Every structure is written in C-alpha cells, then in structure tokens.
Short mmCIF file of C-alpha atoms (C1' of nucleotides) in Angstrom, two decimals:
data_model
loop_
_atom_site.label_atom_id
_atom_site.label_comp_id
_atom_site.label_asym_id
_atom_site.label_seq_id
_atom_site.Cartn_x
_atom_site.Cartn_y
_atom_site.Cartn_z
CA MET A 1 12.99 11.99 6.67
CA LEU A 2 13.52 13.98 3.46
CA SER A 3 10.43 14.57 1.38
CA LYS A 4 10.25 13.24 -2.17
CA LYS A 5 10.56 16.74 -3.37
CA THR A 6 13.99 17.02 -1.79
CA LYS A 7 14.99 13.57 -2.96
CA TYR A 8 13.88 14.24 -6.57
CA GLY A 9 15.56 17.61 -6.60
CA LEU A 10 18.85 16.13 -5.48
CA LYS A 11 18.71 13.30 -8.03
CA ALA A 12 17.78 15.74 -10.86
CA LEU A 13 20.69 17.97 -9.98
CA THR A 14 23.03 15.01 -9.76
CA TYR A 15 21.75 13.89 -13.12
CA MET A 16 22.64 17.28 -14.68
CA ALA A 17 26.02 17.39 -12.86
CA LYS A 18 27.01 14.02 -14.23
CA LYS A 19 26.73 15.22 -17.84
CA GLU A 20 30.04 16.54 -19.30
CA SER A 21 28.25 19.33 -21.14
CA ARG A 22 26.30 22.14 -19.60
CA ASP A 23 23.76 22.17 -22.43
CA PRO A 24 20.13 22.48 -21.41
CA VAL A 25 18.47 19.28 -20.31
CA LEU A 26 14.77 18.65 -20.70
CA ILE A 27 12.59 18.23 -17.64
CA SER A 28 10.91 15.37 -19.45
CA LYS A 29 14.22 13.64 -20.05
CA ILE A 30 15.17 13.78 -16.39
CA ALA A 31 11.75 12.72 -15.27
CA LYS A 32 11.89 9.72 -17.52
CA ASP A 33 15.35 8.63 -16.74
CA GLU A 34 14.93 9.02 -13.01
CA ASN A 35 11.41 7.87 -12.68
CA ILE A 36 10.02 11.14 -11.37
CA SER A 37 6.56 12.62 -12.21
CA LYS A 38 7.23 15.32 -14.85
CA LYS A 39 4.77 17.82 -13.44
CA PHE A 40 6.17 17.38 -10.01
CA LEU A 41 9.71 17.80 -11.30
CA GLU A 42 8.61 21.09 -13.11
CA ILE A 43 7.80 22.60 -9.79
CA ILE A 44 11.04 21.47 -8.12
CA LEU A 45 13.35 22.68 -10.94
CA LEU A 46 11.58 26.02 -11.07
CA GLN A 47 12.24 26.53 -7.43
CA LEU A 48 15.90 25.61 -7.86
CA LYS A 49 15.98 28.20 -10.73
CA ASN A 50 14.47 30.86 -8.47
CA SER A 51 16.94 29.96 -5.82
CA GLY A 52 19.91 30.65 -8.14
CA PHE A 53 21.07 27.01 -8.86
CA LEU A 54 19.69 26.64 -12.36
CA GLY A 55 19.22 28.54 -15.46
CA SER A 56 16.61 27.85 -18.05
CA LYS A 57 16.08 28.24 -21.69
CA LYS A 58 12.61 28.04 -23.37
CA GLY A 59 11.71 26.79 -26.82
CA LYS A 60 13.35 24.18 -28.87
CA GLY A 61 16.79 23.14 -27.66
CA GLY A 62 15.72 24.55 -24.29
CA GLY A 63 15.73 23.03 -20.81
CA TYR A 64 17.41 23.51 -17.43
CA TYR A 65 21.14 23.84 -16.86
CA LEU A 66 23.47 24.28 -13.87
CA ILE A 67 24.78 27.81 -13.45
CA ARG A 68 27.35 26.93 -10.85
CA GLU A 69 30.00 24.38 -10.58
CA PRO A 70 28.93 21.20 -8.89
CA GLU A 71 31.99 21.55 -6.59
CA ASP A 72 30.50 24.83 -5.35
CA ILE A 73 26.99 23.54 -4.42
CA THR A 74 26.78 22.01 -0.96
CA ILE A 75 24.21 19.45 -0.23
CA ALA A 76 23.36 21.38 2.91
CA SER A 77 22.45 24.41 0.72
CA LEU A 78 20.25 22.24 -1.45
CA ILE A 79 18.36 20.66 1.45
CA ARG A 80 17.74 24.02 3.02
CA ILE A 81 16.03 25.20 -0.19
CA LEU A 82 14.06 22.09 -0.96
CA GLU A 83 13.31 20.81 2.52
CA GLY A 84 13.84 23.51 5.02
CA PRO A 85 15.57 23.09 8.38
CA ILE A 86 18.28 20.41 8.83
CA ALA A 87 18.12 20.43 12.57
CA MET A 88 15.71 18.12 14.42
CA LEU A 89 14.10 20.97 16.32
CA PRO A 90 13.32 24.51 15.19
CA CYS A 91 14.90 25.97 18.30
CA VAL A 92 18.38 24.69 17.34
CA SER A 93 18.10 25.51 13.69
CA LEU A 94 20.75 27.83 12.41
CA ASN A 95 18.79 28.97 9.28
CA PHE A 96 15.20 28.48 10.27
CA TYR A 97 15.32 29.24 13.96
CA GLU A 98 11.96 29.35 15.71
CA LYS A 99 11.35 29.64 19.47
CA CYS A 100 9.69 26.69 21.14
CA ASP A 101 6.38 27.70 22.56
CA ASP A 102 6.55 25.15 25.32
CA CYS A 103 10.00 25.93 26.54
CA LYS A 104 10.32 28.55 29.27
CA ASP A 105 14.01 28.81 28.77
CA GLU A 106 16.18 27.52 25.93
CA GLU A 107 19.26 27.42 28.19
CA THR A 108 17.74 24.92 30.38
CA CYS A 109 15.87 22.76 27.84
CA SER A 110 16.92 19.17 28.36
CA LEU A 111 16.86 18.49 24.57
CA SER A 112 18.58 21.38 23.02
CA LYS A 113 22.21 20.37 23.97
CA LEU A 114 21.71 16.93 22.42
CA MET A 115 20.01 18.34 19.36
CA ILE A 116 22.64 20.80 18.78
CA GLU A 117 25.22 17.93 18.80
CA VAL A 118 23.19 16.00 16.26
CA ARG A 119 22.79 19.07 14.14
CA ASP A 120 26.49 19.81 14.03
CA SER A 121 27.45 16.22 13.22
CA THR A 122 25.03 16.26 10.36
CA LEU A 123 26.15 19.65 9.16
CA LYS A 124 29.70 18.57 9.26
CA ILE A 125 28.87 16.09 6.52
CA LEU A 126 26.36 18.04 4.43
CA GLU A 127 28.21 21.26 4.48
CA ASN A 128 31.30 19.49 3.11
CA LYS A 129 29.73 17.43 0.52
CA THR A 130 28.84 18.89 -2.81
CA LEU A 131 26.94 17.92 -5.98
CA ALA A 132 30.31 16.88 -7.34
CA ASP A 133 30.58 14.22 -4.64
CA LEU A 134 27.14 12.77 -5.63
CA THR A 135 28.28 12.27 -9.22
CA GLN A 136 31.00 9.81 -8.10
CA SER A 137 29.36 6.55 -8.69
CA THR A 138 29.30 4.29 -5.59
CA LEU A 139 31.21 1.14 -6.54
CA SER A 140 29.52 -1.67 -4.83
CA ALA A 141 32.17 -4.33 -5.24
CA MET B 1 12.36 17.74 12.11
CA LEU B 2 10.97 15.84 15.02
CA SER B 3 7.26 16.10 15.57
CA LYS B 4 5.80 17.59 18.69
CA LYS B 5 4.82 14.19 19.82
CA THR B 6 8.41 12.97 19.95
CA LYS B 7 9.56 16.22 21.48
CA TYR B 8 6.86 16.03 24.19
CA GLY B 9 7.62 12.33 24.83
CA LEU B 10 11.24 12.96 25.27
CA LYS B 11 10.62 15.87 27.64
CA ALA B 12 8.05 13.96 29.67
CA LEU B 13 10.45 11.03 30.13
CA THR B 14 13.23 13.38 31.05
CA TYR B 15 10.90 14.82 33.56
CA MET B 16 10.26 11.41 35.15
CA ALA B 17 13.86 10.43 35.09
CA LYS B 18 14.96 13.53 36.83
CA LYS B 19 12.90 12.68 39.87
CA GLU B 20 14.77 10.82 42.56
CA SER B 21 11.84 8.55 43.43
CA ARG B 22 10.18 6.15 40.96
CA ASP B 23 6.62 6.81 42.37
CA PRO B 24 3.93 7.29 39.79
CA VAL B 25 3.61 10.83 38.24
CA LEU B 26 0.40 12.30 37.10
CA ILE B 27 -0.05 13.08 33.51
CA SER B 28 -1.52 16.36 34.47
CA LYS B 29 1.31 17.24 36.53
CA ILE B 30 3.75 16.68 33.67
CA ALA B 31 1.43 18.46 31.28
CA LYS B 32 1.37 21.47 33.35
CA ASP B 33 4.97 21.71 34.24
CA GLU B 34 6.15 21.12 30.70
CA ASN B 35 3.47 23.10 28.93
CA ILE B 36 2.05 20.15 27.01
CA SER B 37 -1.57 19.53 26.15
CA LYS B 38 -2.81 16.92 28.65
CA LYS B 39 -4.80 15.02 26.18
CA PHE B 40 -2.07 14.86 23.71
CA LEU B 41 0.31 13.74 26.39
CA GLU B 42 -2.21 10.90 27.38
CA ILE B 43 -1.70 9.44 24.00
CA ILE B 44 2.02 9.74 24.02
CA LEU B 45 2.53 8.03 27.47
CA LEU B 46 0.15 5.29 26.62
CA GLN B 47 2.27 4.57 23.62
CA LEU B 48 5.41 4.51 25.62
CA LYS B 49 3.72 2.25 28.09
CA ASN B 50 2.65 -0.20 25.37
CA SER B 51 6.24 -0.01 24.06
CA GLY B 52 7.70 -1.21 27.40
CA PHE B 53 9.27 2.04 28.67
CA LEU B 54 6.70 2.96 31.25
CA GLY B 55 4.38 1.42 33.73
CA SER B 56 1.14 2.84 35.03
CA LYS B 57 -1.06 2.67 38.04
CA LYS B 58 -4.78 3.71 38.01
CA GLY B 59 -6.78 5.43 40.62
CA LYS B 60 -5.71 7.68 43.46
CA GLY B 61 -1.96 7.77 43.90
CA GLY B 62 -1.59 6.41 40.41
CA GLY B 63 0.17 7.80 37.35
CA TYR B 64 3.05 6.79 35.06
CA TYR B 65 6.55 5.63 36.18
CA LEU B 66 9.71 4.45 34.45
CA ILE B 67 10.19 0.68 34.46
CA ARG B 68 13.79 0.80 33.32
CA GLU B 69 16.78 2.65 34.42
CA PRO B 70 17.34 5.92 32.53
CA GLU B 71 20.92 4.82 31.81
CA ASP B 72 19.42 1.80 29.83
CA ILE B 73 17.16 3.76 27.56
CA THR B 74 18.86 5.23 24.46
CA ILE B 75 17.44 8.32 22.78
CA ALA B 76 17.57 6.37 19.56
CA SER B 77 15.15 3.79 20.82
CA LEU B 78 12.74 6.48 22.03
CA ILE B 79 12.84 8.39 18.65
CA ARG B 80 12.26 5.19 16.80
CA ILE B 81 9.08 4.41 18.92
CA LEU B 82 7.78 8.00 18.77
CA GLU B 83 8.83 9.21 15.50
CA GLY B 84 9.79 6.33 13.30
CA PRO B 85 12.93 6.23 11.07
CA ILE B 86 15.99 8.18 12.03
CA ALA B 87 17.57 7.98 8.56
CA MET B 88 16.83 10.66 5.86
CA LEU B 89 15.60 8.15 3.36
CA PRO B 90 13.64 4.96 3.90
CA CYS B 91 15.99 2.97 1.69
CA VAL B 92 18.88 3.53 4.10
CA SER B 93 16.92 2.99 7.33
CA LEU B 94 18.09 0.11 9.48
CA ASN B 95 14.86 -0.29 11.38
CA PHE B 96 12.28 1.02 8.91
CA TYR B 97 13.74 -0.09 5.60
CA GLU B 98 11.59 0.53 2.57
CA LYS B 99 12.54 0.15 -1.11
CA CYS B 100 12.53 3.21 -3.18
CA ASP B 101 10.07 3.07 -5.89
CA ASP B 102 12.03 5.32 -8.20
CA CYS B 103 15.44 3.68 -7.87
CA LYS B 104 16.27 0.97 -10.24
CA ASP B 105 19.33 -0.22 -8.21
CA GLU B 106 20.24 0.73 -4.61
CA GLU B 107 23.81 0.01 -5.26
CA THR B 108 24.06 2.76 -7.89
CA CYS B 109 21.88 5.33 -6.14
CA SER B 110 23.75 8.61 -6.11
CA LEU B 111 22.18 9.45 -2.69
CA SER B 112 22.43 6.36 -0.72
CA LYS B 113 26.07 6.53 0.25
CA LEU B 114 25.79 9.99 1.50
CA MET B 115 22.62 9.26 3.45
CA ILE B 116 24.23 6.21 5.04
CA GLU B 117 27.06 8.41 6.19
CA VAL B 118 24.50 10.93 7.76
CA ARG B 119 22.60 8.18 9.27
CA ASP B 120 25.63 6.62 10.94
CA SER B 121 26.94 9.86 12.36
CA THR B 122 23.49 10.63 13.84
CA LEU B 123 23.21 7.13 15.16
CA LYS B 124 26.60 7.31 16.72
CA ILE B 125 25.30 10.06 18.99
CA LEU B 126 21.69 8.91 19.57
CA GLU B 127 22.53 5.24 20.30
CA ASN B 128 25.06 6.33 22.90
CA LYS B 129 23.07 9.03 24.62
CA THR B 130 20.49 7.77 27.20
CA LEU B 131 17.60 9.37 29.18
CA ALA B 132 20.21 9.72 32.05
CA ASP B 133 22.21 12.17 29.79
CA LEU B 134 19.14 14.40 29.32
CA THR B 135 18.73 14.79 33.00
CA GLN B 136 22.06 16.51 33.37
CA SER B 137 21.12 20.09 33.29
CA THR B 138 22.88 22.05 30.63
CA LEU B 139 24.96 24.80 32.46
CA SER B 140 24.88 27.89 30.35
CA ALA B 141 27.50 29.87 32.03
"C1'" DT C 1 -19.44 0.85 50.31
"C1'" DT C 2 -19.19 4.71 47.95
"C1'" DA C 3 -16.94 8.70 46.05
"C1'" DA C 4 -13.10 10.56 44.10
"C1'" DA C 5 -9.04 9.97 41.42
"C1'" DA C 6 -6.68 8.89 37.37
"C1'" DA C 7 -5.50 6.04 33.65
"C1'" DC C 8 -7.83 4.24 29.47
"C1'" DC C 9 -10.56 4.15 25.32
"C1'" DT C 10 -13.41 5.70 21.26
"C1'" DA C 11 -14.41 8.94 18.34
"C1'" DC C 12 -14.00 13.37 16.25
"C1'" DT C 13 -11.86 17.56 14.20
"C1'" DA C 14 -9.20 21.37 11.77
"C1'" DA C 15 -5.26 22.68 9.60
"C1'" DT C 16 -1.32 21.64 7.15
"C1'" DT C 17 1.64 19.13 4.10
"C1'" DT C 18 2.67 16.05 0.54
"C1'" DG C 19 2.55 14.53 -3.95
"C1'" DG C 20 0.58 14.94 -7.33
"C1'" DT C 21 -2.73 16.55 -12.07
"C1'" DA C 22 -4.74 19.68 -15.81
"C1'" DG C 23 -4.44 23.06 -18.90
"C1'" DA C 24 -3.43 27.45 -20.60
"C1'" DG C 25 0.26 31.09 -21.35
"C1'" DT C 26 4.83 32.63 -23.15
"C1'" DA C 27 9.26 32.61 -25.22
"C1'" DT C 28 12.33 30.61 -28.52
"C1'" DT C 29 14.08 28.47 -32.56
"C1'" DA C 30 14.09 25.96 -36.85
"C1'" DT D 1 4.62 29.93 -38.48
"C1'" DA D 2 4.65 25.81 -36.13
"C1'" DA D 3 6.65 23.03 -32.85
"C1'" DT D 4 9.01 22.90 -28.61
"C1'" DA D 5 9.62 23.55 -23.85
"C1'" DC D 6 9.59 26.25 -19.88
"C1'" DT D 7 6.13 29.00 -16.80
"C1'" DC D 8 1.98 29.94 -14.36
"C1'" DT D 9 -2.51 29.25 -12.29
"C1'" DA D 10 -5.52 26.45 -10.36
"C1'" DC D 11 -7.05 22.36 -8.68
"C1'" DC D 12 -7.07 17.76 -5.94
"C1'" DA D 13 -6.95 13.45 -2.83
"C1'" DA D 14 -4.73 11.41 0.80
"C1'" DA D 15 -2.04 11.43 4.76
"C1'" DT D 16 -0.19 13.58 8.80
"C1'" DT D 17 -0.15 16.39 12.75
"C1'" DA D 18 -1.81 18.22 16.83
"C1'" DG D 19 -5.06 18.39 18.95
"C1'" DT D 20 -10.37 17.99 21.69
"C1'" DA D 21 -14.60 15.81 23.84
"C1'" DG D 22 -16.54 12.74 26.58
"C1'" DG D 23 -17.32 8.47 28.54
"C1'" DT D 24 -15.27 3.83 30.91
"C1'" DT D 25 -12.67 1.25 34.05
"C1'" DT D 26 -9.83 0.51 37.84
"C1'" DT D 27 -8.04 1.60 42.29
"C1'" DT D 28 -7.74 3.80 46.64
"C1'" DA D 29 -9.27 5.75 50.78
"C1'" DA D 30 -12.59 7.83 53.68
#
DNA sequence: TTAAAAACCTACTAATTTGGTAGAGTATTA
DNA sequence: TAATACTCTACCAAATTAGTAGGTTTTTAA
C-alpha cells in the first residue's frame, strides 16, 4: 500500500499538471482543493523540489511550479522518491536493493522469481505512465 | 513492500509444500532451516491455521501440516491473509475496500484508474500462482 | 502413570514509521 | 515596509513491526 504521503504527492502534482499555465501555485490552495493537511503537504512539496521535480518562488505571487513537462515525469520515478521501493521485497528491488538476512542464496530463494515477475509487471505500467496520463480525466460513463 | 511476517509465512508454507509427505513439521525445524525467529513463526503459523490453510497436532510427533493441496492455494489468498490488501490504495482494493477520506468522488479521482490497472496486473500473476509453483526450484543456470 | 514434547496463549517490549502540528526564519514583491 | 509564502527546526501521538518471555494445555510414548 502507498502511504498518504505518496498519494498526496501524486495528487498535488497532478493538480499542478492539470493547470494550463506554469505559474506558481500556493501550497494552501492545493491543500484546500485536494483536502490535504497544509503542513503535511509543505513537507511533501519541499521533498519534490529537492528531488528536482518542482521549483518554488517565495513571497507574494510565489508558490510551487513544475519544472519539467508532465509527459517526462514517470509515475515510477515519483513513487520511488516519495515511497521508496516498488518491488514487494528488498532483494528484488532495482533501485533499493537490499540483501535478505534470512536467505542463504538468492538464486535458490523460492520467492524471488515470483516477486521479480510481479515487479516487472508493475514497472511495465508505472514506467510508461506519466503525470500527463493522470491529468486525463477518467470518464465514468 | 511485504512485511517479514508475510515473507516468512510464504517461505514456511513453501517449505512444507516441498516435502513429499504431509506429516507434521516442527515449528522449530522450519525456523532453523529458514532462519526465522521461532517465536515469531509460531504466531504466523497459528494464524495460517486459524485461516484454514494448516492443521496442527500437539505433543510428541506433532507439528503443522498442510490441509490443502499446494496447487489449490493461490499466493494472492496467502498475501491477503498475512499482509492484507494487495492494491496500492484502499479505495481500489477488491477485498479490503475503504473509502478515501480526501477524495470527493472516486469516479473522478486522478489516481484510481491507474491504481486499478496496477492492481489487475498484479492479481493476474498472484491469483494464478500457487504454493505448488513456489516449490519449483528456480534454476539459475 | 508420568515425563517429555510441542503447540497454544497471554503479556510485554523496543524501534520505526506515519501523519501530523507549532512556530519561527527568510526571501520576495507590491 | 508590510504582507506574503516558502523554509526550517522541533516536536508529537498513534500505529505498526518484529520481535521476546514464560507459562498452559494436549498428546504421545516409555
């Protein structure tokens, strides 16, 4: 399960990507419109800035703004920044690999083959979806 | 990420499924062979028993044993028991659905469509893999 | 019939993560 | 120069995770 932090981050970025202009958007505006705690969102957007996804401007007329095209930001890259590993086990993670302390040998681990399969099928989606895809409103009818 | 509880549970069940006989297996034997804390494993196997996957026998010659064929136990069902939801968000979970408190409307949520897609691709694998599949040793060469 | 074996049960615990809040500091602009 | 709005430091409570300790009950076999 994704944490609220990740969920809020994705929603906030989608909010910004949906706007036609790239003018700075207030934290407080996003927080209100998306029902997110403002203080919590501050932390999240700051992290996204420090990770190179957002720029910011202080003072009146300030706020956060996207510094890359939504089409160029994969959901996988965002989840990795906000959440961490996408794989179900650290020992099959591509970006956050960690050795299992209980496994003698990764080659013979009964779980790793399956978990690699799950990882790859998830990545196939998340690496190919971008922020731009999230801005397409999901028609329900 | 799966918790250690889930990981240990899956490994313990695989261990039992690999044996040709269905005689009771000691917690302590599994714990030792799989490098799992015995006390922690006690909790896990008890839960699997209460969920209908294992039987147990007390006293000398006792232990835990599978009460279903490995072919009939999907990995998805085990993860749901041990871990909980498989989906990335509660609002798109089939078995552990919960409404999002921050979403006005699920139909228009920017994330839900994508998260349903991820869920379905993961389930396609996990619903079709069984304990029997985990017993096939993964040839590395 | 009694001792050992082994699951079962209750109760704790420490460390980490999660999801926040409070308030002061700093840069910018009108 | 005052208001605005991001930034930083410092807390905090609750939940979760991954255990541990120790006793109870049931069963088997000598």
